[in-house]
Amino acid sequence: MARKGKLADVRACILGVSGLELTAEEQRFFHDHPPLGFILFRRNVETPEQTKALVNALKACVRHDPLILIDQEGGRVRRLRPPHWPDYPPAARFAQVCNDPSEQREMVRLGARLMANDLHELGINVDCVPVLDVPQPGAHDIIGDRAYGLTANDVAVMGRAACEGLLAGRVLPVIKHIPGHGRAGADSHTDLPRVDTKLDELLKVDFHPFQVNADMPIAMTAHVLYTAIDKRNTATTSKKCIKMIREVIGFDGLLICDDLSMNALTGDLHHRAKASLKAGCDVLLHCNGKLDQMKAVMAETPKLRRDALRRAEACLRRLVTVPEPLDVVDARARFDVVLARGAPHEAKVDPTEVLAGAPAA
């Protein structure tokens, strides 16, 4: 529930910040135009003490309990890294090292529970995990080893395990990239991916993991054009696609768009923001922390109302009062033993970080 003020006074957006601490101008802007939440990138995290201070400063700017997001998947996409935080593998690694699906599911949940512990200690309450995309042959490798498997069932089951681990640790999961990015032949950070697959195949494969996890609190849209649904608009800006997400996939949680600054979208930020909201997104996401751009987004961002308000309030109710008990030392020892099997993974540069306007390291 809200801490100091009601969510009805909050703008329907989530914004980035520019650096390791808030500027005076950012503080004034967030105070005068309180967003639903904030998202952190590598440019915002240096040490646990600094990160906690930044999170506390963000919370102090607003009169409600904000969502504090981060992308902590493991592998290429992880904002918190050694030496100050434990390392985590890419999602695909679990299938490589586990002896059977039962052990794989246990380790995926345990890894997510450990991640939640790391985040909870910093005051972060949302992790943009799991990736529920099902990679397809010939697709762009922007998803690749970020997926939990190569079949819709494997991705669905392991994605649910990740959600369970996060929720148990008082962190909300974000299922992404709904309704599915696994067939995309381009990276939506730089280009518009077009998927020409027939609807019955999309339903059977791409949409399935999202249907299995449709009860989760938050989903993030894909900036992908699915011609079987809408020949003109990406999922983020398509009324037809968002109707499919709501009525066929069955997701009634908080729907946030992927980053508005990504190049798969066209038009200026005013146009992108308006198109996303008109299509049916509940909340806008803008990540790069550039204040002039955030002002443009905010100019088109209404306060939370009706279904968007209901869904945002429901999100906060999914945060358990007390995290599931966890013996961190024992849990990490068990986790590390399993992950040490075979050759160690190699995390490559995270393209989502570079293309969001932040340094790769």
XYZ file of C-alpha atoms in Angstrom, residues 86 88 109-119 165-166 326-333 335-336:
25
model
C 27.560 -11.887 -6.774
C 24.802 -14.829 -12.086
C 14.097 -20.462 -8.545
C 17.054 -20.470 -6.154
C 19.033 -18.112 -8.378
C 16.090 -15.725 -8.549
C 15.638 -15.943 -4.783
C 19.301 -15.025 -4.289
C 18.962 -12.133 -6.756
C 15.922 -10.931 -4.836
C 17.958 -10.947 -1.656
C 20.640 -8.783 -3.306
C 18.016 -6.340 -4.594
C 11.933 -16.902 -6.492
C 11.670 -13.151 -6.936
C 16.749 -17.772 3.290
C 20.080 -19.079 4.560
C 22.123 -17.068 2.099
C 25.429 -18.816 2.745
C 23.984 -22.303 2.320
C 21.829 -21.322 -0.656
C 24.701 -19.700 -2.496
C 26.962 -22.676 -1.814
C 23.832 -22.715 -6.257
C 27.541 -22.337 -6.981
